[in-house]
Amino acid sequence: MKVTLSVIKADIGGFVGHSDSHPQCLARAEKHLAEAKKKGMLIDYHITKCGDDLQLIMTHQKGINNKVIHEMAWDTFVSCTEVAKELKLYGAGQDLLCDAFSGNVKGMGPGVAEMEIDERPSEPIIIFMADKTSSGAWNLPLYKMFADPFNTIGLVIAENMHDGFSFEVHDVKESKGITFNTPEEIYDLLVFIGAPSRFAIKSVSTRKGEIAAVSSTQKLALLAGRYVGKDDPVCIVRAQGAFPAVGEILEPFTQPYLVEGWMRGSHNGPIMPVSVEDSTPTRFDGPPRVTALGFQLSNGMLIGPRDMFKDKSFDNARQKSLDMADMMRSHGPFEPHRLPLEEMEYTTMPQVSKKLAGRFKPLKD
Ligand SMILES: O=C(COP(=O)(O)O)[C@@H](O)[C@H](O)[C@H](O)COP(=O)(O)O
Ligand SMILES: [Mg+2]
Ligand SMILES: [Mg+2]
Ligand SMILES: [Mg+2]
């Protein structure tokens, strides 16, 4: 059976500030998606949040980039924004960058990750959602899951994974893409994905072309032409069989790594794996969070979720993230905590430079 899995998300308003989502907004989204399911537009759905981002997880049979599904998601966000406005939540409608829907929600502000699959006899999937960071944040874990034998032993000892995977990489600044085959091209691949502010892994497939993972890559700031918050990306990963095991997919998050985002989208900070309940970036608007919901698909029905990072085995990772957060915060306004100038989403540099222009004197050699 062919099933499309669509995860479409947007920040429609934060509670309090940018730290969480309001239950009434989630309830409004629930009402819309229940109606869509009743009408037969969706097979199933699950509403959740990651920090101040509202997440619509949906299954249907209309394929990816479907106008009907995208429009319904857009209308849901517009309706939830009305709730956010009534409650005077912070930044109501933050990610809705256009006034009216125009065929595809991509490029209009919301983030989208979608895949159409032939549902296997058993189809475990993990949906990762992050807040206070951007789409390049998936580069390191996707590399570890699908190309690093120190993380994924299946690459070495499971016959159906031994051929490796293909990585589709997008240049988010120049809007172009390239595909690398691993393991033979891992050094070339790493040249690019090691620079996650510019190159983001869009999807991973088996060498036979079967989709294994897909992310929402976009650059909100580039879309809007001004700072409108980070992309706060999502990523869908299929597990088991020809794909990494659930435990191999979650393993990269046991070693917290630094990502762009955090306060004002302008800092490097550790990404902390947390339960949905704990996706409440509060300290210095962070540190950045990642949640993971697991489902079994059953003829398109979403059996679940299981809140994968709620597990005790991620306690050490959380502690490490908090220690790393202390270390990074001790730098205050200095790099490498603060992002390099060209990556700063907010900067007073142009105004300050203008004001002080007359005071800069040429150096005598
Ligand atoms: O990065 C942030 C919000 O990102 P997000 O909405 O999650 O995409 C925050 O740190 C804000 O930038 C910060 O709270 C300042 O917010 P504004 O007052 O400029 O809205
Ligand atoms: Mg926000
Ligand atoms: Mg957010
Ligand atoms: Mg955002």
XYZ file of C-alpha atoms and ligand atoms in Angstrom:
388
model
C 0.000 0.000 0.000
C 1.345 3.433 -0.939
C 1.203 5.930 1.931
C 2.362 9.544 2.098
C 3.686 10.803 5.376
C 3.586 14.606 5.673
C 5.000 16.571 8.572
C 4.136 20.256 8.209
C 5.000 22.694 10.989
C 4.872 26.368 11.805
C 5.389 28.737 14.694
C 1.981 30.392 14.981
C 2.674 32.044 18.322
C 4.634 31.316 21.488
C 3.576 30.803 25.112
C 5.349 32.503 27.020
C 7.595 34.460 24.644
C 9.099 31.850 22.307
C 9.335 29.114 24.956
C 6.337 26.816 24.373
C 2.999 26.335 22.581
C -0.410 27.012 24.089
C -2.751 24.002 24.551
C -5.655 25.942 22.993
C -3.713 26.276 19.731
C -3.051 22.536 19.710
C -6.736 21.907 20.411
C -7.742 24.098 17.445
C -5.351 22.155 15.172
C -6.825 18.889 16.467
C -10.317 20.069 15.479
C -9.227 20.875 11.895
C -7.355 17.643 11.337
C -10.181 15.574 12.830
C -12.496 17.176 10.238
C -10.003 16.446 7.435
C -9.827 12.811 8.549
C -13.618 12.568 8.687
C -13.830 13.900 5.118
C -11.375 11.189 4.006
C -8.616 13.662 3.141
C -6.306 12.097 5.736
C -5.884 8.484 6.796
C -4.636 9.568 10.199
C -2.884 12.395 12.028
C -1.120 13.343 15.237
C -0.789 16.893 16.562
C 2.179 17.807 18.710
C 4.537 20.664 19.481
C 8.248 21.219 19.837
C 8.796 24.384 21.853
C 6.864 27.169 20.109
C 6.404 25.156 16.903
C 3.082 23.477 16.081
C 3.576 20.121 14.338
C 1.016 18.443 12.065
C 1.943 14.791 11.466
C -0.345 13.372 8.772
C -0.795 10.280 6.608
C -2.753 10.190 3.354
C -2.627 8.814 -0.185
C -2.297 11.998 -2.205
C 1.494 11.996 -2.681
C 3.984 14.706 -1.699
C 3.488 18.409 -2.487
C -0.246 17.874 -2.727
C -2.204 21.123 -3.003
C -5.217 19.874 -1.009
C -3.079 18.693 1.922
C -0.871 21.796 1.901
C -3.866 24.123 1.741
C -5.560 22.304 4.620
C -2.345 22.613 6.688
C -2.084 26.318 5.809
C -5.740 26.929 6.768
C -5.108 25.100 10.043
C -2.161 27.385 10.830
C -4.226 30.465 9.943
C -7.013 29.304 12.246
C -4.553 28.522 15.081
C -3.066 31.997 14.581
C -6.532 33.423 15.310
C -6.455 31.616 18.669
C -2.920 32.927 19.280
C -4.123 36.464 18.502
C -7.107 36.161 20.845
C -4.794 35.069 23.654
C -2.243 37.703 22.605
C 0.419 34.989 22.440
C 3.877 36.110 21.420
C 4.619 36.431 17.705
C 1.161 35.244 16.587
C 1.417 33.979 13.002
C 5.222 34.274 13.090
C 5.948 31.719 10.366
C 3.066 32.597 8.041
C 4.966 34.843 5.686
C 2.295 35.241 2.987
C -1.234 36.595 3.112
C -2.887 33.917 1.008
C -2.189 30.292 0.067
C -0.761 29.840 -3.410
C -0.560 26.157 -4.293
C 2.214 24.837 -2.035
C 3.044 25.664 1.541
C 6.788 25.522 0.737
C 8.291 28.962 0.493
C 5.417 30.442 2.514
C 7.060 30.005 5.926
C 5.975 26.604 7.312
C 8.509 23.743 7.288
C 7.709 20.567 5.341
C 9.128 17.032 5.331
C 7.230 14.490 3.248
C 7.814 11.012 1.842
C 5.698 8.610 -0.169
C 6.437 4.983 0.674
C 5.314 1.455 -0.002
C 4.358 0.520 3.524
C 6.343 -2.563 4.577
C 4.777 -5.466 6.529
C 6.041 -3.559 9.569
C 6.950 0.118 9.154
C 8.610 1.772 12.177
C 9.301 5.481 11.722
C 10.875 8.148 13.886
C 9.956 11.816 13.506
C 12.515 14.271 14.821
C 11.462 17.837 15.589
C 13.743 20.648 16.785
C 13.324 24.138 18.183
C 15.758 27.082 18.296
C 17.937 25.753 15.490
C 18.020 25.376 11.701
C 17.840 22.602 9.102
C 21.600 21.936 8.947
C 21.208 20.588 12.484
C 20.298 17.164 11.008
C 23.565 16.844 9.043
C 25.649 15.347 11.818
C 23.085 12.827 13.112
C 21.992 11.755 9.585
C 25.631 11.207 8.666
C 26.162 9.103 11.788
C 22.964 7.063 11.264
C 23.570 6.267 7.599
C 27.344 6.447 7.056
C 29.249 5.998 10.331
C 29.961 2.399 11.380
C 31.002 3.589 14.846
C 27.354 4.631 15.266
C 25.547 2.130 13.040
C 27.032 -1.325 13.301
C 24.455 -2.504 10.745
C 26.535 -0.839 8.008
C 29.212 -3.444 8.783
C 27.328 -6.559 9.805
C 23.862 -6.346 8.216
C 23.894 -7.606 4.644
C 20.978 -5.382 3.547
C 22.782 -2.185 4.647
C 26.312 -3.061 3.612
C 26.095 -1.288 0.216
C 25.622 2.090 1.937
C 23.257 4.968 1.222
C 22.856 8.023 -1.059
C 22.713 11.524 0.434
C 20.914 14.373 -1.359
C 22.497 17.647 -0.205
C 21.033 21.121 -0.782
C 22.965 24.349 -0.984
C 20.364 26.474 0.844
C 21.970 29.754 -0.175
C 22.383 29.080 -3.899
C 19.326 26.860 -4.215
C 20.979 23.857 -5.877
C 21.502 20.222 -4.950
C 23.881 17.271 -5.372
C 23.791 13.557 -4.486
C 26.690 11.650 -2.913
C 27.014 7.870 -2.632
C 28.467 6.444 0.542
C 30.718 4.871 1.646
C 32.866 5.697 -1.416
C 32.231 9.456 -1.364
C 32.157 10.194 2.367
C 35.167 12.531 2.244
C 33.544 14.621 -0.512
C 30.221 14.542 1.328
C 31.803 15.766 4.558
C 33.456 18.728 2.830
C 29.940 20.094 2.292
C 27.762 18.847 5.147
C 30.432 19.885 7.659
C 29.271 23.439 6.837
C 25.628 23.057 7.962
C 24.678 26.728 7.756
C 24.922 26.447 3.993
C 24.658 22.766 3.028
C 21.829 20.665 4.446
C 20.980 17.007 3.899
C 17.553 16.961 2.234
C 17.100 13.205 1.991
C 18.802 9.833 2.309
C 17.964 6.793 0.165
C 19.173 3.221 -0.118
C 21.475 2.533 -3.046
C 18.451 0.951 -4.755
C 16.630 4.308 -4.469
C 14.260 3.583 -1.601
C 13.631 6.666 0.551
C 15.072 6.318 4.069
C 14.946 9.845 5.523
C 13.752 13.296 4.557
C 14.200 16.663 6.239
C 12.652 20.119 5.975
C 15.419 22.248 4.555
C 14.748 25.888 4.005
C 16.128 29.157 5.173
C 13.349 31.215 6.695
C 15.491 34.301 6.933
C 16.248 34.028 3.212
C 12.578 33.510 2.377
C 11.416 36.502 4.341
C 14.387 38.777 3.648
C 14.440 39.687 7.343
C 14.852 37.847 10.653
C 11.746 35.806 11.422
C 13.195 33.185 13.724
C 15.016 29.981 12.906
C 13.605 27.244 10.659
C 13.225 24.873 13.632
C 13.445 21.833 11.347
C 11.826 18.389 11.245
C 13.068 15.082 9.855
C 11.380 11.724 9.143
C 13.486 8.546 9.349
C 12.389 4.968 8.510
C 13.762 2.249 10.765
C 14.720 -1.438 10.742
C 15.248 -3.912 7.907
C 17.159 -2.174 5.088
C 17.356 0.950 7.277
C 19.194 1.511 10.573
C 17.615 0.033 13.707
C 15.642 2.358 15.988
C 18.558 2.342 18.442
C 21.042 3.225 15.672
C 18.798 6.119 14.624
C 18.604 7.534 18.155
C 22.264 6.914 19.068
C 23.743 10.140 17.506
C 21.789 12.197 20.050
C 23.621 10.609 22.999
C 26.574 12.865 22.184
C 25.281 16.437 22.172
C 26.775 18.578 19.422
C 26.728 22.302 18.736
C 24.144 23.804 16.395
C 23.253 27.314 15.253
C 20.287 28.970 16.876
C 19.544 29.535 20.561
C 19.047 33.171 21.632
C 17.977 35.387 18.711
C 19.076 32.687 16.268
C 22.584 34.066 16.671
C 24.424 31.595 18.879
C 26.040 28.182 18.834
C 24.665 25.886 21.498
C 24.255 22.190 22.288
C 21.179 20.411 20.982
C 19.475 18.657 23.888
C 17.342 15.522 23.337
C 14.139 15.837 25.400
C 10.610 14.499 25.762
C 7.809 16.481 24.106
C 6.836 17.766 27.544
C 10.357 19.088 28.110
C 10.598 20.861 24.756
C 10.412 24.224 26.483
C 13.526 26.252 25.586
C 13.672 28.565 28.571
C 17.300 29.278 29.480
C 18.596 32.073 27.231
C 15.710 30.913 24.986
C 17.272 27.459 24.835
C 19.385 25.484 24.764
C 18.096 24.153 21.420
C 15.853 21.082 21.801
C 15.182 17.962 19.774
C 12.270 15.570 20.292
C 11.706 12.169 18.672
C 8.313 10.529 18.260
C 8.176 6.896 17.150
C 5.218 5.358 15.305
C 4.392 2.039 13.676
C 2.410 2.579 10.483
C -0.498 0.207 10.047
C -2.200 0.709 6.652
C -1.428 4.397 7.060
C -2.697 4.590 10.646
C -0.192 6.152 13.038
C 0.177 3.627 15.856
C 1.767 5.647 18.616
C 3.449 7.871 19.436
C 6.200 6.623 21.671
C 8.164 9.548 23.088
C 11.614 8.122 22.350
C 13.825 10.664 24.183
C 11.777 10.313 27.365
C 13.863 7.205 28.000
C 16.327 7.249 30.902
C 19.200 6.328 28.575
C 19.211 9.965 27.368
C 19.672 11.413 30.876
C 23.474 11.602 30.486
C 23.103 13.352 27.121
C 20.828 15.911 28.742
C 23.330 16.496 31.543
C 26.165 16.840 29.011
C 24.089 19.360 27.023
C 23.496 21.419 30.148
C 27.220 21.380 30.972
C 28.033 22.406 27.403
C 25.424 25.183 27.679
C 27.216 26.553 30.770
C 30.539 26.463 28.952
C 29.186 28.206 25.855
C 27.300 30.822 27.894
C 30.518 31.764 29.705
C 31.661 33.366 26.423
C 28.844 35.924 26.605
C 28.849 38.023 23.435
C 32.074 36.487 22.104
C 32.489 33.985 19.298
C 32.349 30.991 19.035
C 29.236 31.205 21.263
C 27.998 34.141 19.207
C 27.828 33.185 15.524
C 30.351 34.646 13.089
C 29.193 37.957 11.634
C 27.950 36.602 8.320
C 25.726 34.055 10.083
C 24.223 36.414 12.646
C 20.500 36.663 12.165
C 20.287 39.835 14.204
C 23.113 42.311 13.971
C 23.648 45.900 14.886
C 26.924 45.929 12.961
C 25.639 47.932 9.940
C 24.160 50.701 12.131
C 27.148 50.844 14.510
C 29.589 50.862 11.564
C 27.644 53.702 9.937
C 27.582 55.736 13.140
C 31.338 55.291 13.689
C 32.409 55.505 10.038
C 34.110 58.891 10.496
C 36.132 57.640 13.471
C 37.828 54.784 11.622
C 41.270 55.974 10.411
C 43.388 54.063 7.873
C 46.219 52.098 9.512
C 49.705 53.343 8.651
C 51.016 50.046 7.263
O 15.286 32.697 18.415
C 14.268 33.035 18.995
C 12.934 32.621 18.521
O 13.039 31.635 17.519
P 11.789 30.809 17.056
O 10.563 31.669 17.223
O 11.708 29.567 17.873
O 12.070 30.515 15.613
C 14.289 33.884 20.218
O 15.537 33.790 20.868
C 13.982 35.333 19.841
O 14.800 35.738 18.780
C 14.154 36.278 21.030
O 13.305 35.881 22.102
C 13.785 37.710 20.669
O 12.496 37.698 20.162
P 11.764 38.946 19.539
O 11.453 39.863 20.698
O 12.692 39.576 18.536
O 10.538 38.352 18.944
Mg 8.730 31.852 18.012
Mg 10.535 27.851 17.273
Mg 11.198 29.357 14.188
